[in-house]
Amino acid sequence: MTRFHACAAVLAVAVATLAGAAGASGAGSRPTPSLRVYTVNMENLLTEKAQCPGDWHNLAKYIADRPKPDIVFLQEIGGKTQLREFVARLNRATRGNDFVGMAAPGTANTHERTCTAQKSHQLNAIVWKRDELAYLPGSLKSWQSLHEKHHHCVRTKHSGTRDLKAIFSVKGQGTVTAASLHWSTPYAGGRPCAAANARDVDRQLSAGDYGGTGLQIAAGDLNISAWTRAHQHRAWYQFLTRAHFADAGERAAAWTHVAKHGAGHKRRIDFVWARHGAGDPARFVGAVTVGFKEVAKLDRRPWTERHCFTYPKDHQLGCDYSEHRAVSTEVR
């Protein structure tokens, strides 16, 4: 028996014990954790002096001023060194040593053409509060998202679109599978394969011990909106709904990214999806999209949307903490 399967067996016994203690009915019932989460594409932690400027430090301040998250899903972090930098900044802002993180396995390879070396290496990651969650050793797994090539959906080769998942036990509340996602842009062939990527997410979170957790959360930058121009849900969105995932932004949908093409079109492409292990959609409380203006106020400097979304050449002026707005919610 491998270490992973041994740990999984012990975890399964613990989950069964918790389920009995909770008085859950039915053989398939599992305790369902309640967690506060964030997801954000950090765009390589760009700073004000970068070629594609940003001010990511302020997001750590914003998080510190609110109830601490249990999990932060990160996309496009510039490798494991930048992940350590993000975690250290978050721990300083929250005046503790609560957070730890891990990136997708493997090295960050070169693929991004904009902003030269500043965005040339990217990985996706998961950060969690270690006094509330315990990582199940051996459960970290990754898979490459799909994009279109020669009219077929094939695995990407870029580290920035390497998705990851892991299992955590939640203090007194059972278990959760957490997955951080980043799908290819429309310009890199992501859109035609969005439905295939959605099916991938369902398979990955249903497989083996991952499907046995009480809660499953998949969050990240999907690079595609929920709606068609005919105001109908896209096929990928419909599939995840049929797979019993709930969308945190469904009712209070707010844009999370401004397209650099098409006159700055605002889109909601960053999502938090969640379902219970028993097969029913999760619930969300207090879902918000973290505005650039609210975060910029922490520096007490002028901010106007018109100024911040002027795109000279291929990048913005950098009033904001990323090119994406974070999504935060409590998942139950």
CSV table of C-alpha atoms in Angstrom, one decimal:
chain,number,residue,atom,x,y,z
A,1,MET,CA,0.0,0.0,0.0
A,2,THR,CA,1.4,3.4,-1.0
A,3,ARG,CA,1.7,6.3,1.5
A,4,PHE,CA,-1.1,8.1,-0.3
A,5,HIS,CA,-3.5,5.2,-0.1
A,6,ALA,CA,-2.6,4.5,3.5
A,7,CYS,CA,-3.3,8.2,4.4
A,8,ALA,CA,-6.5,8.1,2.3
A,9,ALA,CA,-7.6,5.0,4.2
A,10,VAL,CA,-7.1,6.7,7.5
A,11,LEU,CA,-8.8,9.8,6.2
A,12,ALA,CA,-11.8,7.7,5.1
A,13,VAL,CA,-12.2,6.3,8.6
A,14,ALA,CA,-12.0,9.8,10.0
A,15,VAL,CA,-14.7,11.0,7.6
A,16,ALA,CA,-17.0,8.1,8.4
A,17,THR,CA,-16.5,8.8,12.2
A,18,LEU,CA,-17.3,12.5,11.7
A,19,ALA,CA,-20.4,11.6,9.6
A,20,GLY,CA,-21.7,9.4,12.4
A,21,ALA,CA,-21.0,12.1,15.0
A,22,ALA,CA,-22.9,14.6,12.9
A,23,GLY,CA,-25.9,12.4,12.8
A,24,ALA,CA,-26.0,12.4,9.1
A,25,SER,CA,-28.7,10.2,7.5
A,26,GLY,CA,-28.1,7.7,4.8
A,27,ALA,CA,-25.0,5.7,3.8
A,28,GLY,CA,-23.8,8.3,1.3
A,29,SER,CA,-24.0,11.3,3.7
A,30,ARG,CA,-20.8,13.2,4.4
A,31,PRO,CA,-20.0,16.1,6.6
A,32,THR,CA,-19.8,19.3,4.6
A,33,PRO,CA,-17.2,22.0,5.5
A,34,SER,CA,-17.9,25.7,5.5
A,35,LEU,CA,-15.0,27.6,4.0
A,36,ARG,CA,-14.1,31.2,3.1
A,37,VAL,CA,-12.3,31.3,-0.2
A,38,TYR,CA,-10.7,33.7,-2.7
A,39,THR,CA,-9.7,33.2,-6.3
A,40,VAL,CA,-7.5,35.6,-8.2
A,41,ASN,CA,-5.2,35.6,-11.3
A,42,MET,CA,-2.2,37.4,-9.9
A,43,GLU,CA,-0.5,38.0,-13.3
A,44,ASN,CA,3.0,37.3,-11.9
A,45,LEU,CA,2.8,39.7,-9.0
A,46,LEU,CA,3.3,42.8,-11.2
A,47,THR,CA,4.4,45.9,-9.4
A,48,GLU,CA,4.2,49.6,-10.2
A,49,LYS,CA,7.6,49.6,-11.9
A,50,ALA,CA,6.9,46.6,-14.1
A,51,GLN,CA,6.5,46.9,-17.9
A,52,CYS,CA,2.9,45.8,-17.3
A,53,PRO,CA,2.4,47.5,-14.0
A,54,GLY,CA,0.2,46.6,-11.1
A,55,ASP,CA,0.1,46.8,-7.3
A,56,TRP,CA,-0.5,43.3,-5.9
A,57,HIS,CA,0.6,44.2,-2.4
A,58,ASN,CA,-2.7,46.0,-1.8
A,59,LEU,CA,-4.7,42.8,-2.2
A,60,ALA,CA,-2.9,41.3,0.8
A,61,LYS,CA,-3.8,44.4,2.8
A,62,TYR,CA,-7.4,44.0,1.7
A,63,ILE,CA,-7.6,40.4,2.7
A,64,ALA,CA,-6.0,41.2,6.1
A,65,ASP,CA,-8.7,43.7,6.8
A,66,ARG,CA,-11.4,41.0,6.6
A,67,PRO,CA,-12.1,37.5,8.0
A,68,LYS,CA,-9.1,35.4,7.0
A,69,PRO,CA,-9.7,33.1,4.0
A,70,ASP,CA,-9.4,29.3,4.5
A,71,ILE,CA,-8.2,28.9,0.9
A,72,VAL,CA,-6.8,31.2,-1.8
A,73,PHE,CA,-6.8,29.9,-5.3
A,74,LEU,CA,-4.0,31.5,-7.4
A,75,GLN,CA,-3.5,31.6,-11.1
A,76,GLU,CA,-0.4,32.8,-13.1
A,77,ILE,CA,1.9,33.0,-10.2
A,78,GLY,CA,5.5,33.4,-11.4
A,79,GLY,CA,6.8,30.0,-10.1
A,80,LYS,CA,7.5,28.7,-6.6
A,81,THR,CA,9.6,31.7,-5.6
A,82,GLN,CA,6.8,34.1,-6.2
A,83,LEU,CA,4.4,31.8,-4.4
A,84,ARG,CA,6.6,32.0,-1.3
A,85,GLU,CA,6.7,35.8,-1.7
A,86,PHE,CA,2.9,35.9,-1.9
A,87,VAL,CA,2.5,33.7,1.2
A,88,ALA,CA,5.1,35.8,3.1
A,89,ARG,CA,3.3,39.0,2.2
A,90,LEU,CA,-0.1,37.6,3.2
A,91,ASN,CA,1.3,36.4,6.6
A,92,ARG,CA,2.9,39.8,7.3
A,93,ALA,CA,-0.4,41.6,6.4
A,94,THR,CA,-2.4,39.3,8.7
A,95,ARG,CA,0.3,39.5,11.4
A,96,GLY,CA,0.6,35.8,11.7
A,97,ASN,CA,2.1,32.7,10.2
A,98,ASP,CA,-1.1,31.1,9.3
A,99,PHE,CA,-0.8,30.5,5.5
A,100,VAL,CA,1.2,28.0,3.5
A,101,GLY,CA,1.0,27.2,-0.2
A,102,MET,CA,1.9,24.8,-3.0
A,103,ALA,CA,2.1,25.2,-6.7
A,104,ALA,CA,1.3,22.7,-9.5
A,105,PRO,CA,4.1,20.1,-9.8
A,106,GLY,CA,6.8,20.7,-12.3
A,107,THR,CA,8.7,23.8,-13.4
A,108,ALA,CA,7.3,27.0,-14.9
A,109,ASN,CA,8.1,27.2,-18.6
A,110,THR,CA,8.2,30.1,-21.0
A,111,HIS,CA,5.1,30.8,-23.0
A,112,GLU,CA,3.8,34.4,-22.4
A,113,ARG,CA,4.8,36.9,-25.1
A,114,THR,CA,3.5,40.1,-23.5
A,115,CYS,CA,5.5,42.0,-20.8
A,116,THR,CA,8.7,40.1,-21.8
A,117,ALA,CA,10.4,38.3,-19.0
A,118,GLN,CA,8.1,39.6,-16.3
A,119,LYS,CA,5.3,37.2,-17.4
A,120,SER,CA,7.4,34.5,-19.0
A,121,HIS,CA,7.1,31.8,-16.3
A,122,GLN,CA,3.8,30.9,-14.7
A,123,LEU,CA,2.2,28.3,-12.4
A,124,ASN,CA,-1.1,27.9,-10.6
A,125,ALA,CA,-1.3,27.3,-6.9
A,126,ILE,CA,-3.3,26.8,-3.8
A,127,VAL,CA,-2.7,28.7,-0.5
A,128,TRP,CA,-4.5,27.6,2.7
A,129,LYS,CA,-4.8,28.5,6.4
A,130,ARG,CA,-2.9,25.7,8.1
A,131,ASP,CA,-4.6,25.9,11.6
A,132,GLU,CA,-7.9,25.1,9.9
A,133,LEU,CA,-6.9,22.8,7.0
A,134,ALA,CA,-4.4,19.9,6.8
A,135,TYR,CA,-3.1,18.8,3.4
A,136,LEU,CA,-3.4,15.1,2.7
A,137,PRO,CA,0.1,14.1,1.7
A,138,GLY,CA,0.3,12.7,-1.8
A,139,SER,CA,-3.0,14.1,-2.9
A,140,LEU,CA,-1.5,16.9,-5.0
A,141,LYS,CA,-2.1,16.1,-8.7
A,142,SER,CA,-2.1,18.2,-11.8
A,143,TRP,CA,-3.4,18.0,-15.4
A,144,GLN,CA,-3.0,20.2,-18.5
A,145,SER,CA,-6.1,22.0,-19.7
A,146,LEU,CA,-7.2,21.6,-23.3
A,147,HIS,CA,-7.0,23.9,-26.3
A,148,GLU,CA,-7.8,23.6,-29.9
A,149,LYS,CA,-5.0,22.6,-32.3
A,150,HIS,CA,-5.8,21.4,-35.9
A,151,HIS,CA,-9.5,21.2,-35.1
A,152,HIS,CA,-8.9,18.9,-32.1
A,153,CYS,CA,-8.8,19.5,-28.4
A,154,VAL,CA,-5.4,18.6,-27.1
A,155,ARG,CA,-3.4,19.1,-23.9
A,156,THR,CA,-1.5,22.3,-23.7
A,157,LYS,CA,2.2,22.2,-23.0
A,158,HIS,CA,2.3,25.5,-21.0
A,159,SER,CA,2.8,25.5,-17.2
A,160,GLY,CA,0.4,28.4,-16.9
A,161,THR,CA,-2.5,26.2,-17.9
A,162,ARG,CA,-1.5,23.3,-15.7
A,163,ASP,CA,-4.4,22.8,-13.3
A,164,LEU,CA,-4.0,21.2,-9.9
A,165,LYS,CA,-6.1,19.6,-7.2
A,166,ALA,CA,-5.5,18.4,-3.6
A,167,ILE,CA,-7.4,17.0,-0.6
A,168,PHE,CA,-7.6,18.7,2.8
A,169,SER,CA,-9.1,17.7,6.1
A,170,VAL,CA,-11.0,20.6,7.6
A,171,LYS,CA,-10.7,21.0,11.4
A,172,GLY,CA,-13.9,19.3,12.8
A,173,GLN,CA,-15.7,19.6,9.5
A,174,GLY,CA,-14.7,16.7,7.2
A,175,THR,CA,-12.8,17.0,4.0
A,176,VAL,CA,-12.6,19.2,0.9
A,177,THR,CA,-11.1,18.7,-2.6
A,178,ALA,CA,-9.7,22.1,-3.9
A,179,ALA,CA,-8.7,22.7,-7.5
A,180,SER,CA,-7.1,25.8,-9.0
A,181,LEU,CA,-7.9,26.2,-12.7
A,182,HIS,CA,-6.5,28.3,-15.6
A,183,TRP,CA,-7.8,27.6,-19.1
A,184,SER,CA,-6.3,28.9,-22.3
A,185,THR,CA,-7.3,32.3,-23.8
A,186,PRO,CA,-9.5,32.5,-26.9
A,187,TYR,CA,-6.4,33.5,-28.8
A,188,ALA,CA,-4.7,30.3,-27.7
A,189,GLY,CA,-7.6,28.1,-28.7
A,190,GLY,CA,-9.2,27.8,-25.4
A,191,ARG,CA,-12.8,28.7,-26.2
A,192,PRO,CA,-13.6,25.7,-28.6
A,193,CYS,CA,-12.5,23.4,-25.8
A,194,ALA,CA,-14.2,25.0,-22.9
A,195,ALA,CA,-16.9,22.2,-22.7
A,196,ALA,CA,-14.1,19.5,-22.8
A,197,ASN,CA,-12.3,21.3,-20.0
A,198,ALA,CA,-15.5,21.4,-18.0
A,199,ARG,CA,-15.9,17.6,-18.4
A,200,ASP,CA,-12.2,17.3,-17.3
A,201,VAL,CA,-13.0,19.2,-14.1
A,202,ASP,CA,-15.9,16.9,-13.3
A,203,ARG,CA,-13.8,13.8,-13.9
A,204,GLN,CA,-10.9,15.1,-11.9
A,205,LEU,CA,-13.0,16.0,-8.9
A,206,SER,CA,-15.0,12.7,-9.1
A,207,ALA,CA,-12.1,10.4,-9.3
A,208,GLY,CA,-11.3,8.1,-6.4
A,209,ASP,CA,-10.7,9.8,-3.0
A,210,TYR,CA,-11.3,13.3,-4.5
A,211,GLY,CA,-14.9,12.4,-5.2
A,212,GLY,CA,-15.2,11.1,-1.7
A,213,THR,CA,-14.7,14.4,0.1
A,214,GLY,CA,-17.6,16.3,1.6
A,215,LEU,CA,-17.0,19.4,-0.5
A,216,GLN,CA,-15.4,20.0,-3.9
A,217,ILE,CA,-14.3,23.5,-5.0
A,218,ALA,CA,-12.9,24.4,-8.4
A,219,ALA,CA,-12.0,28.0,-8.9
A,220,GLY,CA,-9.9,30.1,-11.2
A,221,ASP,CA,-9.6,32.0,-14.5
A,222,LEU,CA,-11.4,30.1,-17.2
A,223,ASN,CA,-10.9,32.8,-19.9
A,224,ILE,CA,-14.5,32.4,-21.1
A,225,SER,CA,-17.8,34.0,-20.0
A,226,ALA,CA,-20.9,32.2,-19.0
A,227,TRP,CA,-23.2,33.7,-21.6
A,228,THR,CA,-23.4,33.7,-25.4
A,229,ARG,CA,-24.3,36.8,-27.4
A,230,ALA,CA,-27.8,35.3,-27.6
A,231,HIS,CA,-28.0,35.5,-23.8
A,232,GLN,CA,-27.9,31.8,-23.3
A,233,HIS,CA,-25.5,29.9,-21.1
A,234,ARG,CA,-22.6,28.4,-22.9
A,235,ALA,CA,-22.2,24.6,-23.2
A,236,TRP,CA,-19.4,24.5,-20.7
A,237,TYR,CA,-21.5,26.3,-18.1
A,238,GLN,CA,-24.5,24.1,-18.7
A,239,PHE,CA,-22.4,21.0,-18.3
A,240,LEU,CA,-21.0,22.1,-14.9
A,241,THR,CA,-24.5,23.0,-13.7
A,242,ARG,CA,-25.7,19.5,-14.8
A,243,ALA,CA,-22.8,18.0,-12.9
A,244,HIS,CA,-24.3,19.7,-9.7
A,245,PHE,CA,-21.7,22.5,-9.4
A,246,ALA,CA,-23.0,25.8,-8.3
A,247,ASP,CA,-21.6,29.2,-9.5
A,248,ALA,CA,-20.8,31.7,-6.7
A,249,GLY,CA,-21.4,34.6,-9.1
A,250,GLU,CA,-24.6,33.4,-10.7
A,251,ARG,CA,-26.9,35.9,-8.9
A,252,ALA,CA,-24.5,38.8,-8.2
A,253,ALA,CA,-22.5,38.5,-11.4
A,254,ALA,CA,-19.9,41.2,-11.8
A,255,TRP,CA,-17.1,41.6,-14.3
A,256,THR,CA,-13.7,40.3,-13.4
A,257,HIS,CA,-11.5,41.2,-16.4
A,258,VAL,CA,-11.4,43.9,-19.1
A,259,ALA,CA,-10.5,42.5,-22.5
A,260,LYS,CA,-7.5,44.2,-24.1
A,261,HIS,CA,-9.2,44.0,-27.4
A,262,GLY,CA,-12.7,45.0,-28.4
A,263,ALA,CA,-12.7,48.5,-26.8
A,264,GLY,CA,-12.1,47.2,-23.3
A,265,HIS,CA,-15.0,44.8,-23.1
A,266,LYS,CA,-15.7,43.8,-19.5
A,267,ARG,CA,-16.2,40.1,-18.9
A,268,ARG,CA,-16.8,37.7,-16.0
A,269,ILE,CA,-14.2,35.0,-16.6
A,270,ASP,CA,-13.1,34.2,-13.1
A,271,PHE,CA,-15.3,31.7,-11.2
A,272,VAL,CA,-15.8,29.8,-8.0
A,273,TRP,CA,-17.7,26.5,-8.6
A,274,ALA,CA,-18.6,24.1,-5.8
A,275,ARG,CA,-20.7,21.0,-5.0
A,276,HIS,CA,-21.1,18.7,-2.1
A,277,GLY,CA,-19.6,15.2,-2.3
A,278,ALA,CA,-23.1,13.7,-2.0
A,279,GLY,CA,-23.9,15.2,-5.4
A,280,ASP,CA,-25.9,18.4,-4.7
A,281,PRO,CA,-24.8,22.0,-5.4
A,282,ALA,CA,-23.0,23.9,-2.7
A,283,ARG,CA,-24.4,27.2,-1.2
A,284,PHE,CA,-22.6,30.6,-1.1
A,285,VAL,CA,-22.8,33.4,1.4
A,286,GLY,CA,-21.5,36.9,0.9
A,287,ALA,CA,-20.1,36.4,-2.6
A,288,VAL,CA,-18.3,39.5,-3.8
A,289,THR,CA,-16.1,40.6,-6.6
A,290,VAL,CA,-13.2,42.6,-5.1
A,291,GLY,CA,-13.1,45.9,-6.9
A,292,PHE,CA,-9.9,47.7,-7.9
A,293,LYS,CA,-11.2,50.9,-6.3
A,294,GLU,CA,-11.8,49.3,-2.9
A,295,VAL,CA,-8.3,47.9,-2.8
A,296,ALA,CA,-6.7,51.0,-4.2
A,297,LYS,CA,-8.2,53.0,-1.3
A,298,LEU,CA,-5.7,51.4,1.0
A,299,ASP,CA,-3.0,53.6,-0.6
A,300,ARG,CA,-5.2,56.7,-0.3
A,301,ARG,CA,-4.3,57.8,-3.8
A,302,PRO,CA,-6.6,59.0,-6.6
A,303,TRP,CA,-8.3,56.3,-8.7
A,304,THR,CA,-10.6,56.5,-11.6
A,305,GLU,CA,-11.9,53.7,-13.8
A,306,ARG,CA,-11.3,55.7,-16.9
A,307,HIS,CA,-7.6,56.2,-16.0
A,308,CYS,CA,-7.0,52.6,-15.0
A,309,PHE,CA,-8.5,51.1,-18.1
A,310,THR,CA,-6.7,53.1,-20.7
A,311,TYR,CA,-4.5,50.6,-22.6
A,312,PRO,CA,-1.4,52.1,-24.1
A,313,LYS,CA,-0.1,49.4,-26.5
A,314,ASP,CA,-0.9,46.1,-24.9
A,315,HIS,CA,-1.1,46.8,-21.2
A,316,GLN,CA,-2.8,49.0,-18.6
A,317,LEU,CA,-1.5,51.8,-16.5
A,318,GLY,CA,-1.4,49.8,-13.3
A,319,CYS,CA,-3.7,51.4,-10.8
A,320,ASP,CA,-5.0,48.0,-9.8
A,321,TYR,CA,-3.7,44.9,-8.0
A,322,SER,CA,-3.9,42.6,-11.1
A,323,GLU,CA,-5.5,42.5,-14.6
A,324,HIS,CA,-8.2,40.4,-12.9
A,325,ARG,CA,-10.5,41.2,-10.1
A,326,ALA,CA,-10.6,38.6,-7.3
A,327,VAL,CA,-13.8,36.7,-6.3
A,328,SER,CA,-14.4,36.0,-2.6
A,329,THR,CA,-17.2,33.9,-1.0
A,330,GLU,CA,-18.1,31.6,1.9
A,331,VAL,CA,-18.8,28.1,0.5
A,332,ARG,CA,-21.2,25.9,2.5
